[in-house]
GROMACS .gro file of C-alpha atoms in nm:
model
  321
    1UNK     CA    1   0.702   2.201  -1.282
    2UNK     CA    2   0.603   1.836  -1.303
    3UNK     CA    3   0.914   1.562  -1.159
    4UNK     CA    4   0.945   1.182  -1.174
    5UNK     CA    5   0.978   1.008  -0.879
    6UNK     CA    6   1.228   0.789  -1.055
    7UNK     CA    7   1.562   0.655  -1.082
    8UNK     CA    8   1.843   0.864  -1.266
    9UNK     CA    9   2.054   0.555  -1.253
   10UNK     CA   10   2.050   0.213  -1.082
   11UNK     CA   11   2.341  -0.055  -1.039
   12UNK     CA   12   2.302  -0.400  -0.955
   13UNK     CA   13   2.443  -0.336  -0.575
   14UNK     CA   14   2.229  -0.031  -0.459
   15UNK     CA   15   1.972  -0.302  -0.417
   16UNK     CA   16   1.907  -0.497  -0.128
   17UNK     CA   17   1.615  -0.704  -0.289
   18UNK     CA   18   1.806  -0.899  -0.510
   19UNK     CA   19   1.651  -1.160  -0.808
   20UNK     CA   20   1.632  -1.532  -0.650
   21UNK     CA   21   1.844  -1.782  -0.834
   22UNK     CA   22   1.743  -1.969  -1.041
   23UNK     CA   23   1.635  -2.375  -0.995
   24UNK     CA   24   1.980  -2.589  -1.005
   25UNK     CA   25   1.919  -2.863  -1.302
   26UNK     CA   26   1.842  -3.160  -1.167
   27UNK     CA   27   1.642  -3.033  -0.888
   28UNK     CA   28   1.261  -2.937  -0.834
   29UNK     CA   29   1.141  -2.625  -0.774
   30UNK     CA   30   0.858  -2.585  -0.518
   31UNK     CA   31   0.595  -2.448  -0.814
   32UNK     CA   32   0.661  -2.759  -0.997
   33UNK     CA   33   0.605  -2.982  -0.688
   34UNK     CA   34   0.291  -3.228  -0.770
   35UNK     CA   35  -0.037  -3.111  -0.662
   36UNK     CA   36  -0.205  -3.237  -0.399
   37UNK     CA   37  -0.625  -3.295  -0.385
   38UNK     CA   38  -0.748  -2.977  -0.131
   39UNK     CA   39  -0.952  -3.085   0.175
   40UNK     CA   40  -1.280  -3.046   0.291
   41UNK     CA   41  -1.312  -2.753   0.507
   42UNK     CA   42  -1.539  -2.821   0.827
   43UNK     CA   43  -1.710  -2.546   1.068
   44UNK     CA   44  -1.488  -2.375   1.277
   45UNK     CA   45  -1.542  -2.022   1.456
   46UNK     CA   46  -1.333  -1.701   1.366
   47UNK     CA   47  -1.233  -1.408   1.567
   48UNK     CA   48  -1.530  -1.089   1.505
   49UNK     CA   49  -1.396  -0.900   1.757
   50UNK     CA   50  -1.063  -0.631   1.837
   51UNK     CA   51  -0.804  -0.664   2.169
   52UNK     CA   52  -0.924  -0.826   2.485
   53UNK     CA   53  -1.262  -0.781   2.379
   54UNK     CA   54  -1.213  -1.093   2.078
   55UNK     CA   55  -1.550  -1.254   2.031
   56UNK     CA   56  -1.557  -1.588   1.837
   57UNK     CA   57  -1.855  -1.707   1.635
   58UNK     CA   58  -1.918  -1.952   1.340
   59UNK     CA   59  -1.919  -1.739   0.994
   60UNK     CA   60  -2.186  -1.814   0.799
   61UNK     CA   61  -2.240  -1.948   0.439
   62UNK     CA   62  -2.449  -1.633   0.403
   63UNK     CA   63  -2.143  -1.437   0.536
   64UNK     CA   64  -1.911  -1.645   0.328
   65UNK     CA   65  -2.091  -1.531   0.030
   66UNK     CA   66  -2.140  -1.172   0.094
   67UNK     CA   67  -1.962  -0.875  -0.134
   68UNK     CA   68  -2.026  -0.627   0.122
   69UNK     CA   69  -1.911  -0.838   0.463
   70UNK     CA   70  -1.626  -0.578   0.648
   71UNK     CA   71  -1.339  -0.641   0.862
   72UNK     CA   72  -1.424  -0.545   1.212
   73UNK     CA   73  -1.357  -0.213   1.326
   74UNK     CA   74  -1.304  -0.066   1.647
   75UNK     CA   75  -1.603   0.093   1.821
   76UNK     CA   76  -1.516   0.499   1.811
   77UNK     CA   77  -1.223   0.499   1.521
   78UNK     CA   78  -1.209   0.909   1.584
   79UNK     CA   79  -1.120   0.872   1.923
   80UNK     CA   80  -0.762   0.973   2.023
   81UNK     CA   81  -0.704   0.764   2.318
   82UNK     CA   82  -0.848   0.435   2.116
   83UNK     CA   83  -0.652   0.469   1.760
   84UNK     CA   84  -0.781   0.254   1.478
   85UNK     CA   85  -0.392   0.194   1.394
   86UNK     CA   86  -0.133   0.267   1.352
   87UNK     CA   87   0.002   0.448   0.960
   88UNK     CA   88   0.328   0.438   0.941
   89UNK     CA   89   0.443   0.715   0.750
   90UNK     CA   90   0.804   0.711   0.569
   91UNK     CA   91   0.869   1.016   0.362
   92UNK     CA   92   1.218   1.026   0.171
   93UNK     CA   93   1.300   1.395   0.031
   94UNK     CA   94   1.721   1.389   0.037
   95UNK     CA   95   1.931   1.139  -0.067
   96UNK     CA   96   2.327   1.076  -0.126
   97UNK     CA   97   2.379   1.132  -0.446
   98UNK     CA   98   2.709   0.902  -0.449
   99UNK     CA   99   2.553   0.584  -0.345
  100UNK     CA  100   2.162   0.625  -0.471
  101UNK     CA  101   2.222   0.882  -0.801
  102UNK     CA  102   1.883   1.017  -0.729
  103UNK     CA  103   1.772   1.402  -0.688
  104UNK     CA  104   1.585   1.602  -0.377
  105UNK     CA  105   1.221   1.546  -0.397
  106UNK     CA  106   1.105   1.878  -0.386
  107UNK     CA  107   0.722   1.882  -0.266
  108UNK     CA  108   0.734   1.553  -0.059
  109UNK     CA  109   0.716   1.734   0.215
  110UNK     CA  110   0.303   1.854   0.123
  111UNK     CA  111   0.251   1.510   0.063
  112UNK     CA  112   0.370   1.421   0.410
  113UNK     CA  113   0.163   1.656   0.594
  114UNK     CA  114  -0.144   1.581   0.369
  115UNK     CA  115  -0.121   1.234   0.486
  116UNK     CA  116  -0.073   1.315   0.813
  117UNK     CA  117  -0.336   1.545   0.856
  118UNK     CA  118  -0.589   1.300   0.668
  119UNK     CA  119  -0.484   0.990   0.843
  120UNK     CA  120  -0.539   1.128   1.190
  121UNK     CA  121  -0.872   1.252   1.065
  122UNK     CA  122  -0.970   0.860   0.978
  123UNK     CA  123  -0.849   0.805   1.345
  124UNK     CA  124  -0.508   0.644   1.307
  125UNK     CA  125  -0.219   0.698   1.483
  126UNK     CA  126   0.061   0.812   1.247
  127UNK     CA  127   0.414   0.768   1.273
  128UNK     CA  128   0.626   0.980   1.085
  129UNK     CA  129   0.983   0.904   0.952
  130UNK     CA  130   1.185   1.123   0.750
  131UNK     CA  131   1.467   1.067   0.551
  132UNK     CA  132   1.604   0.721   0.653
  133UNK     CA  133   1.865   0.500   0.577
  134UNK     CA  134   1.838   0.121   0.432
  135UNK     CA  135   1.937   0.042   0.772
  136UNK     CA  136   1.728   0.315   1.020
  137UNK     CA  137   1.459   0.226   0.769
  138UNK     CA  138   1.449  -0.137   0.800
  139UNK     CA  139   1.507  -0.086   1.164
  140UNK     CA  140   1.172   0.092   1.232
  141UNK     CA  141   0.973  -0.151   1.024
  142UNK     CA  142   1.070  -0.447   1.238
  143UNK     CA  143   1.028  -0.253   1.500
  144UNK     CA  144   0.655  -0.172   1.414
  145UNK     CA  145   0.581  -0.518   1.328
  146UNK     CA  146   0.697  -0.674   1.628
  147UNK     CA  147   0.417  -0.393   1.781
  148UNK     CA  148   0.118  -0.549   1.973
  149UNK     CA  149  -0.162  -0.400   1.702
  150UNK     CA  150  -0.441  -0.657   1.891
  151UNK     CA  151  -0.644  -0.373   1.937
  152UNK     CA  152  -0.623  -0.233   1.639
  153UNK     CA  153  -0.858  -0.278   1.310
  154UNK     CA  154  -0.663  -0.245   1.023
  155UNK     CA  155  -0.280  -0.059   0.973
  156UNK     CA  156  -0.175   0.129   0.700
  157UNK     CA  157   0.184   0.214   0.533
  158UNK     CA  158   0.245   0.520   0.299
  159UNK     CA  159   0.630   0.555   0.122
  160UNK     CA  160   0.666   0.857  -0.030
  161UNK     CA  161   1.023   0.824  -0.254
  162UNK     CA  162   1.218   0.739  -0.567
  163UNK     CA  163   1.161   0.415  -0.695
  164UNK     CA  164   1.208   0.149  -0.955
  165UNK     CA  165   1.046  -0.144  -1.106
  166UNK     CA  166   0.980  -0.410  -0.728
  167UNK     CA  167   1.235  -0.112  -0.515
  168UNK     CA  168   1.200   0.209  -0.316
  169UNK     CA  169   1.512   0.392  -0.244
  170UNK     CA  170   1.627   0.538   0.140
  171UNK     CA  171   1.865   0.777   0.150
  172UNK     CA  172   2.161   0.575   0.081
  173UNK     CA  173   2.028   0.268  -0.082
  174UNK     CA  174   1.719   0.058  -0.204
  175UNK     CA  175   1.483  -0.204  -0.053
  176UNK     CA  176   1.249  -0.424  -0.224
  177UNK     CA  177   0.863  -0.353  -0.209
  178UNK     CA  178   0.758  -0.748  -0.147
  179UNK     CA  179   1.048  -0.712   0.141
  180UNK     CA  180   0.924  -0.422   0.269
  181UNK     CA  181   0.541  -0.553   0.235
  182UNK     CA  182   0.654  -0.892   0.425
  183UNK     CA  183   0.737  -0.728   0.756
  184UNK     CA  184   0.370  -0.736   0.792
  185UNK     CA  185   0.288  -1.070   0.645
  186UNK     CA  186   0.041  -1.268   0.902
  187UNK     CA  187   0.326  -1.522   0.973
  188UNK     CA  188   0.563  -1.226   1.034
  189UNK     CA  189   0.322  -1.008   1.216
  190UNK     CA  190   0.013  -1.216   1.424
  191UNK     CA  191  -0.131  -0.927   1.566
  192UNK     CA  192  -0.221  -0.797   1.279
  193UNK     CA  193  -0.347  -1.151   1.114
  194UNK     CA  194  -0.709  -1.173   0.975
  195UNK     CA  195  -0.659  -0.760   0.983
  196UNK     CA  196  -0.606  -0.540   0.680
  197UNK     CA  197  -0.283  -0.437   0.583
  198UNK     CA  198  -0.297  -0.110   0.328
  199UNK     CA  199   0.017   0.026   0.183
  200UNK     CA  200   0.020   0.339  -0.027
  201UNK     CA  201   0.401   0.363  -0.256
  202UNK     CA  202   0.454   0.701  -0.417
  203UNK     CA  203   0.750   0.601  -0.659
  204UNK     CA  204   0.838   0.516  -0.991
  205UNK     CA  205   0.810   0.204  -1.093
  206UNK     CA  206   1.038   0.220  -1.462
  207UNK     CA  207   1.125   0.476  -1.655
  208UNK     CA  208   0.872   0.461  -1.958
  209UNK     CA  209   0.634   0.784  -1.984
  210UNK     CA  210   0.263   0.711  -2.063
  211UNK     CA  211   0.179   0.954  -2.327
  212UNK     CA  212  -0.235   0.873  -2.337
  213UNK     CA  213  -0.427   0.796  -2.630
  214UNK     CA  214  -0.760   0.969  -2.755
  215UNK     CA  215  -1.050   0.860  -2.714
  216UNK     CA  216  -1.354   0.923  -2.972
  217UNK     CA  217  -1.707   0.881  -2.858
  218UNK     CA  218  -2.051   0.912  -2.965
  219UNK     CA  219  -2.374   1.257  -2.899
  220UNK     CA  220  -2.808  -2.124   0.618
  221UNK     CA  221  -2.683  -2.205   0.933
  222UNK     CA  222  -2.396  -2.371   0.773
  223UNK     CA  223  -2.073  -2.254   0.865
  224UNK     CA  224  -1.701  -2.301   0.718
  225UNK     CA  225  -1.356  -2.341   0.852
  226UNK     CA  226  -1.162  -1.955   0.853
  227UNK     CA  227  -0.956  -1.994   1.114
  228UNK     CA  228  -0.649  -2.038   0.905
  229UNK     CA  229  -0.555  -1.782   0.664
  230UNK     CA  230  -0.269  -1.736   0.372
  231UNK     CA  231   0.044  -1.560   0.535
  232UNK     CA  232  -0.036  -1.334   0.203
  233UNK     CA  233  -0.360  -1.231   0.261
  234UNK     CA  234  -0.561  -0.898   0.408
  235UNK     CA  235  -0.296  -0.723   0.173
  236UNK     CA  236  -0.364  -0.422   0.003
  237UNK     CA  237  -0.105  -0.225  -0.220
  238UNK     CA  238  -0.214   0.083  -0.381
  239UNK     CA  239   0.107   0.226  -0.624
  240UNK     CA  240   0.107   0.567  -0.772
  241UNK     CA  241   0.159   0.450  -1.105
  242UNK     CA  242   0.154   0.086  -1.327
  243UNK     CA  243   0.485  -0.098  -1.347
  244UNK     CA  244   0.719   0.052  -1.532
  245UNK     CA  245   0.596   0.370  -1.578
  246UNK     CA  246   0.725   0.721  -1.412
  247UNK     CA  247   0.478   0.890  -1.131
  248UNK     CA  248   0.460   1.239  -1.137
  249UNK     CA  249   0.526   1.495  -0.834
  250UNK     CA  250   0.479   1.852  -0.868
  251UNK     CA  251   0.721   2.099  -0.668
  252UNK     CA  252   0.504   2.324  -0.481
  253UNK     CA  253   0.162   2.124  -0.510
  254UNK     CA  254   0.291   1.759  -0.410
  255UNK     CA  255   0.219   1.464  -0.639
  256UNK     CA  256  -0.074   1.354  -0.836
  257UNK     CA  257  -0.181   1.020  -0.611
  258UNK     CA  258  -0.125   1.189  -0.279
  259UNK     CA  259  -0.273   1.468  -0.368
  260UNK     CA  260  -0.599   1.283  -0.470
  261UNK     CA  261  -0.577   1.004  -0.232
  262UNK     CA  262  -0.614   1.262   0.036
  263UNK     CA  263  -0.890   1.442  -0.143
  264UNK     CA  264  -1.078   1.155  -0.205
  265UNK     CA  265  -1.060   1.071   0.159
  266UNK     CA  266  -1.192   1.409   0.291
  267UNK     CA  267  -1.477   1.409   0.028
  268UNK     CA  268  -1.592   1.084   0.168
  269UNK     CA  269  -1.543   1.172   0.551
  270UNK     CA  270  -1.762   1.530   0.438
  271UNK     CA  271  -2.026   1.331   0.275
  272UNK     CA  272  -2.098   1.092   0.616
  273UNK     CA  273  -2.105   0.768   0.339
  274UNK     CA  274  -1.869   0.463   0.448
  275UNK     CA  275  -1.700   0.380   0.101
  276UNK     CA  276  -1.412   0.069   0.135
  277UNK     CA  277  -1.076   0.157   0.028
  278UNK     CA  278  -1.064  -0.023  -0.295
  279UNK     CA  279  -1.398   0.184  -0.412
  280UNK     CA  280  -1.199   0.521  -0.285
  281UNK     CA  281  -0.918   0.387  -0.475
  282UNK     CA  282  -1.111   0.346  -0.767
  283UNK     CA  283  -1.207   0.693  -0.768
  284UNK     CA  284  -0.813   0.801  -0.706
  285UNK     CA  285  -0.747   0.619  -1.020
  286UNK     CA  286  -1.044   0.744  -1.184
  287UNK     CA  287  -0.940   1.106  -1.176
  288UNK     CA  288  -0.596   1.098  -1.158
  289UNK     CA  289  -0.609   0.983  -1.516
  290UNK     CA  290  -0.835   1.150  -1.675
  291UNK     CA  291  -0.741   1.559  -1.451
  292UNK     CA  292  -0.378   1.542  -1.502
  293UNK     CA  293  -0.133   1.577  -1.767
  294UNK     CA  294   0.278   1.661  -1.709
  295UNK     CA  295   0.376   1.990  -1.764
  296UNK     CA  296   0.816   1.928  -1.858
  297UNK     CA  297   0.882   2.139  -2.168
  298UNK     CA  298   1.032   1.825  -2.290
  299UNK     CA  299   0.973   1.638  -2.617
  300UNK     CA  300   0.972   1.297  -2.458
  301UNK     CA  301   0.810   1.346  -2.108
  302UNK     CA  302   0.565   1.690  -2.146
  303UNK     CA  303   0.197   1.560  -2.209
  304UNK     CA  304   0.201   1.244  -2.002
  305UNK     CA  305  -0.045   1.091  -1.839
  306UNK     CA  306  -0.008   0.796  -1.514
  307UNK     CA  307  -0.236   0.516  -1.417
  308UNK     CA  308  -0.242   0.452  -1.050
  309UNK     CA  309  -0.205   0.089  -0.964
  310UNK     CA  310  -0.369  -0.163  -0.694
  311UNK     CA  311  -0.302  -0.515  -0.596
  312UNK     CA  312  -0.529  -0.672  -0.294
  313UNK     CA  313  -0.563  -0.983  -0.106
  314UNK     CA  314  -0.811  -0.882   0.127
  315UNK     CA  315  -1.106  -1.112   0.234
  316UNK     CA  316  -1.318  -0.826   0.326
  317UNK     CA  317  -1.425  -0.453   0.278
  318UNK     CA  318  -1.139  -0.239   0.456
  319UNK     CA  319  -1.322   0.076   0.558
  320UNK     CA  320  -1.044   0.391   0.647
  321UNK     CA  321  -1.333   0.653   0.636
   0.00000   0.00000   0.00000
């Protein structure tokens, strides 16, 4: 039987993310600040390589201008003793009922061990949380971030829970996704600056079923200043499902994004191809629409479909496979 991985009810307090006021009257607000003219960017040299072993070098205009230039990656990423990075697995199956209203996720528990077993495979090292409070859970993401990942290439972040529109849920309470996200922003986490930063959220994100539609068809050598970066970017968010819509979770075979992320992965590490994340998440999306459908019994939920969702920032190709 097919589940949501949504909210059964949600009050203003179970949220620790809350709206930001609004601008006083009277007063600017920093997006209606007047522009200033942007400067001229002159040569500067960038970090190529990972750890003690940094190497700096000019990029290139050619570089500058290439779709297919990659973050740099760590020599042997299989290698047990030299991790890629670190994935930072949090998986929440049980929650108080009294404080969050939300329901055991049956089948979480596949997805966890999927991603395990397929993020040790690309040659990260994965920690594993289960079942944490706002407070144990906000707890071990500062306490990754403030992690030396130098040598590291990349890190990645997979939240397996309930979830609403911009909020996952622990077990006793909610915290916002762009709060969550921002442990790892480049001001908040250096180490990991000018590095990928891939986050996988399997939650709801509203409560609104997507019930498909039909479809009828037819038988130089100059060089440019990168040595300051956005706080925001090297960011990539890949959510189970578009805002607010339900993502589906099945019982005894885990849920539709996990399961697919992780196949996708395996295919690509089988084939011997490199393939960036955003094309591999292009395939996830690509066949979790069109090879699943809900299976409720229900009028108003039996027959959906779910579009996975991706957001990026990144500068680069971010390889995991």
């Amino acid at each position: 039987m097919d589940r949501c991985d949504g909210f059964l009810f949600l009050t203003a307090s179970s949220s620790t993310g809350g709206k930001a006021s609004p601008t006083p009257r009277g007063t600017t607000s920093p997006c209606q600040a007047s522009p200033t003219l942007s400067k001229s960017v002159k040569p500067a040299e960038v970090t190529t390589g990972i750890g003690s072993g940094d190497r700096r070098r000019y990029l290139s205009e050619i570089e500058l201008c290439d779709p297919d230039l990659g973050y740099p990656r760590v020599a042997n990423p299989t290698n047990r003793s030299n991790p890629r990075g670190v994935c930072l697995l949090i998986n929440q199956r049980d929650f108080d009922s009294a404080k969050t209203g939300q329901e055991r996720r049956d089948g979480t528990d596949v997805d966890a061990d999927n991603i395990e077993r397929t993020f040790i495979r690309c040659g990260y090292a994965v920690n594993r949380a289960t079942n944490l409070t706002l407070r144990k859970m906000e707890f071990l993401l500062d306490d990754v971030r403030s992690q030396n990942h130098s040598k590291y290439d990349s890190f990645a972040c997979v939240i397996l829970s309930h979830g609403a529109e911009g909020i996952v849920y622990a077990s006793d309470g909610t915290i916002n996704v762009d709060r969550l996200i921002g442990y790892f922003r480049s001001d908040r986490c250096p180490t990991l600056a000018g590095k990928p930063k891939m986050f996988f959220i399997q939650a709801c994100r509203g409560c609104k079923f997507d019930k498909g539609v039909t479809l009828s068809t037819d038988a130089s050598s100059d060089s440019v200043l990168v040595t300051k970066l956005p706080i925001e970017a090297d960011i990539f968010v890949a959510n189970s499902t578009f805002p607010g819509y339900y993502a589906w979770r099945n019982s005894h075979a885990g849920s539709w994004f996990i399961q697919e992320l992780c196949k996708v992965i395996k295919a690509a590490q089988e084939s011997g191809r490199h393939h960036d994340v955003a094309s591999l998440l292009t395939v996830v999306a690509r066949k979790v629409a069109l090879l699943y459908e809900s299976n409720t019994g229900q009028s108003d939920s039996h027959g959906s479909k779910q579009m996975v969702s991706v957001n990026s920032t990144l500068t680069r190709k971010a390889f995991i496979v």
